[in-house]
Coordinates of C-alpha atoms and ligand atoms in Angstrom, one line a residue:
X1 CA 173.9 247.2 -37.3
X2 CA 173.1 243.5 -36.5
X3 CA 171.7 241.3 -39.2
X4 CA 169.3 238.7 -37.9
X5 CA 168.2 235.7 -40.0
X6 CA 164.7 234.6 -38.7
X7 CA 165.1 231.1 -40.1
X8 CA 166.2 227.6 -39.0
X9 CA 167.4 227.0 -42.5
X10 CA 171.1 226.0 -42.7
X11 CA 170.9 226.6 -46.5
X12 CA 169.9 230.3 -46.0
X13 CA 172.6 230.8 -43.4
X14 CA 175.2 229.3 -45.8
X15 CA 174.1 231.6 -48.6
X16 CA 174.2 234.7 -46.4
X17 CA 177.6 233.9 -45.1
X18 CA 178.8 233.2 -48.6
X19 CA 177.9 236.7 -49.7
X20 CA 179.9 238.2 -46.8
X21 CA 177.1 238.8 -44.2
X22 CA 177.6 238.0 -40.6
X23 CA 174.0 236.9 -39.7
X24 CA 172.8 235.9 -36.2
X25 CA 170.1 233.2 -36.3
X26 CA 166.9 233.6 -34.2
X27 CA 164.3 231.0 -35.3
X28 CA 160.8 232.4 -35.3
X29 CA 159.0 229.3 -34.2
X30 CA 155.8 230.6 -35.8
X31 CA 152.9 228.3 -36.7
X32 CA 152.9 228.4 -40.5
X33 CA 149.5 226.7 -40.6
X34 CA 147.9 230.0 -39.5
X35 CA 148.5 231.4 -42.9
X36 CA 146.3 230.4 -45.8
X37 CA 146.7 232.0 -49.3
X38 CA 145.7 230.7 -52.7
X39 CA 148.6 232.1 -54.6
X40 CA 152.1 230.7 -54.0
X41 CA 153.5 234.2 -54.2
X42 CA 151.1 235.6 -51.6
X43 CA 151.6 232.6 -49.4
X44 CA 155.4 232.7 -49.3
X45 CA 155.4 236.5 -48.7
X46 CA 152.8 236.2 -45.9
X47 CA 154.9 233.5 -44.2
X48 CA 158.1 235.4 -44.6
X49 CA 156.4 238.4 -43.0
X50 CA 155.0 236.3 -40.1
X51 CA 158.5 235.0 -39.4
X52 CA 160.4 238.3 -39.6
X53 CA 157.7 240.2 -37.6
X54 CA 157.7 237.5 -34.8
X55 CA 161.5 237.8 -34.4
X56 CA 161.6 241.6 -34.7
X57 CA 159.1 241.9 -31.9
X58 CA 161.5 240.1 -29.5
X59 CA 164.4 242.5 -30.1
X60 CA 165.6 245.2 -27.7
X61 CA 168.4 246.5 -30.0
X62 CA 168.1 247.8 -33.6
X63 CA 168.7 245.3 -36.4
X64 CA 167.9 244.2 -39.9
X65 CA 165.7 241.1 -39.6
X66 CA 165.2 238.8 -42.6
X67 CA 162.4 236.2 -42.7
X68 CA 162.0 233.9 -45.7
X69 CA 159.7 231.2 -46.9
X70 CA 160.0 228.9 -50.0
X71 CA 157.2 227.1 -51.8
X72 CA 157.0 225.1 -55.1
X73 CA 154.3 225.8 -57.6
X74 CA 153.7 222.8 -59.7
X75 CA 150.7 221.7 -61.8
X76 CA 148.6 224.5 -60.2
X77 CA 149.3 223.3 -56.7
X78 CA 151.5 224.9 -54.0
X79 CA 153.9 222.6 -52.1
X80 CA 156.2 222.9 -49.1
X81 CA 158.3 220.1 -47.8
X82 CA 157.2 216.5 -48.5
X83 CA 155.6 215.4 -45.3
X84 CA 156.7 211.7 -45.7
X85 CA 158.5 209.3 -48.0
X86 CA 155.3 208.2 -49.9
X87 CA 154.5 211.8 -50.6
X88 CA 158.0 212.5 -51.8
X89 CA 157.9 209.5 -54.2
X90 CA 154.5 210.5 -55.7
X91 CA 155.6 214.1 -56.1
X92 CA 158.8 213.1 -57.9
X93 CA 156.9 210.7 -60.2
X94 CA 154.7 213.7 -61.1
X95 CA 157.5 216.2 -61.4
X96 CA 160.0 214.2 -63.5
X97 CA 160.6 215.5 -67.0
X98 CA 158.4 218.6 -66.2
X99 CA 159.0 222.0 -64.6
X100 CA 157.8 224.0 -61.6
X101 CA 158.4 227.4 -60.1
X102 CA 160.1 227.8 -56.8
X103 CA 158.9 231.0 -55.1
X104 CA 160.8 232.5 -52.1
X105 CA 159.2 235.2 -50.0
X106 CA 161.5 237.7 -48.3
X107 CA 160.5 240.1 -45.5
X108 CA 163.3 242.5 -44.6
X109 CA 162.7 244.7 -41.6
X110 CA 164.9 247.7 -40.5
X111 CA 163.9 248.1 -36.9
X112 CA 166.0 251.3 -36.5
X113 CA 164.1 253.2 -39.2
X114 CA 160.8 251.2 -38.8
X115 CA 160.8 250.3 -42.5
X116 CA 160.1 247.0 -44.3
X117 CA 160.2 245.3 -47.6
X118 CA 158.0 242.3 -48.4
X119 CA 158.9 240.8 -51.8
X120 CA 159.3 237.4 -53.5
X121 CA 161.4 236.0 -56.2
X122 CA 160.6 233.1 -58.5
X123 CA 162.8 230.7 -60.4
X124 CA 161.6 228.1 -62.9
X125 CA 163.1 224.6 -62.3
X126 CA 163.3 221.9 -65.0
X127 CA 163.4 218.4 -63.5
X128 CA 165.3 215.6 -65.1
X129 CA 163.3 212.5 -66.2
X130 CA 164.6 210.5 -63.3
X131 CA 164.0 206.7 -62.9
X132 CA 161.9 205.0 -60.2
X133 CA 165.2 203.7 -58.8
X134 CA 166.7 207.2 -58.6
X135 CA 163.5 208.4 -56.9
X136 CA 163.6 205.6 -54.4
X137 CA 167.3 206.2 -53.6
X138 CA 166.7 210.0 -53.3
X139 CA 163.8 209.6 -51.0
X140 CA 165.7 207.0 -48.9
X141 CA 168.3 209.8 -48.3
X142 CA 165.7 211.7 -46.4
X143 CA 166.6 215.0 -48.1
X144 CA 163.2 215.5 -49.9
X145 CA 161.4 215.6 -46.6
X146 CA 163.6 218.4 -45.3
X147 CA 163.3 220.9 -48.1
X148 CA 160.6 222.9 -49.8
X149 CA 159.5 221.3 -53.1
X150 CA 161.1 217.9 -52.1
X151 CA 164.3 218.7 -53.9
X152 CA 167.6 220.7 -53.6
X153 CA 169.6 222.3 -56.4
X154 CA 172.9 222.2 -54.4
X155 CA 172.6 218.9 -52.6
X156 CA 171.8 215.3 -53.5
X157 CA 169.0 216.6 -55.6
X158 CA 171.2 218.6 -57.9
X159 CA 171.7 215.9 -60.6
X160 CA 167.9 215.7 -60.9
X161 CA 167.6 219.4 -61.9
X162 CA 168.4 219.9 -65.5
X163 CA 168.3 223.7 -65.6
X164 CA 166.8 226.8 -64.0
X165 CA 165.4 230.1 -65.3
X166 CA 166.0 232.7 -62.6
X167 CA 168.5 233.1 -59.8
X168 CA 170.0 230.1 -58.0
X169 CA 169.6 231.6 -54.5
X170 CA 165.8 231.7 -54.9
X171 CA 165.8 227.9 -55.2
X172 CA 168.1 227.4 -52.2
X173 CA 166.0 229.7 -50.1
X174 CA 167.3 233.3 -50.2
X175 CA 167.9 235.6 -53.2
X176 CA 171.1 237.7 -53.1
X177 CA 170.1 239.9 -56.1
X178 CA 166.7 240.6 -54.4
X179 CA 168.5 241.4 -51.1
X180 CA 170.6 243.9 -53.1
X181 CA 167.5 245.5 -54.6
X182 CA 165.9 245.8 -51.2
X183 CA 168.9 247.4 -49.5
X184 CA 169.6 249.6 -52.4
X185 CA 166.0 251.0 -52.3
X186 CA 166.9 252.1 -48.7
X187 CA 170.2 253.7 -49.9
X188 CA 172.2 251.0 -48.1
X189 CA 175.0 249.6 -50.2
X190 CA 175.1 245.8 -50.0
X191 CA 178.9 246.1 -49.4
X192 CA 178.1 247.8 -46.1
X193 CA 176.8 244.5 -44.8
X194 CA 180.0 242.6 -45.6
X195 CA 181.6 241.4 -42.4
X196 CA 184.9 243.1 -41.6
X197 CA 187.8 240.8 -41.3
X198 CA 188.1 241.7 -37.6
X199 CA 184.5 240.5 -37.0
Ligands
LIG1 N1 170.3 223.5 -49.5 C1 169.0 223.7 -50.1 N2 168.0 223.8 -49.3 C2 166.8 224.0 -49.9 C3 166.6 224.0 -51.3 N3 165.3 224.2 -51.6 C4 164.6 224.3 -50.4 N4 165.5 224.2 -49.4 C5 165.3 224.3 -48.0 C6 165.5 225.8 -47.5 C7 164.6 225.8 -46.3 O1 165.4 225.3 -45.2 C8 163.5 224.9 -46.6 C9 162.3 225.6 -47.1 O2 161.4 225.6 -46.1 P1 160.9 226.9 -45.3 O3 161.0 228.1 -46.2 O4 159.7 226.6 -44.6 O5 162.1 227.1 -44.2 P2 162.5 226.2 -43.0 O6 161.2 225.5 -42.4 O7 163.6 225.3 -43.3 O8 163.0 227.2 -41.9 P3 162.2 228.5 -41.4 O9 160.7 228.2 -41.5 O10 162.6 229.7 -42.2 O11 162.7 228.6 -39.9 O12 163.9 224.1 -47.7 C10 167.8 223.8 -52.1 O13 167.7 223.8 -53.3 N5 168.9 223.7 -51.5

């Protein structure tokens, strides 16, 4: 059955290909501002559901559809991407030397059997005590404005993350162990999603 990633995220596509999937990308194009939730867990799950449902509604053939959304919980606030350089600098000056929780919502839809999982995974991220100069250089790279939480764990931001508690994929944007749990709950072995060499 087709596996559709309802996300524009190159990072999510890389993770899914890395675990042997053969995902097709259909970007949902939804307006994320329509969802307001106090808790970061509820927010990322609601946004993941919005994206997956929007794409599933366009399909004429059966498929698994995965929508995701990542947010950073820090100091009691919930953050997405840094909207501009000034915001990224002030966020990093607040985050350095401290920790936050990256929550990634996952909505997995099986259109053939009309079933759905909506779950999120959370990973605590400990930030290095970076200098003003490092923050300026990192923001100048443009990366913090492209990613949830204004940092990456596998890009230019990696040296600025001291350690994590939880799975790595959750920080990048999709959690392989959570995907396994969701498919296993449906009686679908994760290995059945591995692309065959001929594909
Ligand atoms: N490579 C990498 N990307 C990250 C990391 N943390 C967050 N991101 C990226 C993954 C997603 O592209 C983005 C999270 O924003 P969203 O969940 O809103 O997804 P995005 O807007 O990119 O695409 P989508 O809304 O799913 O079509 O940040 C990281 O540690 N590494």
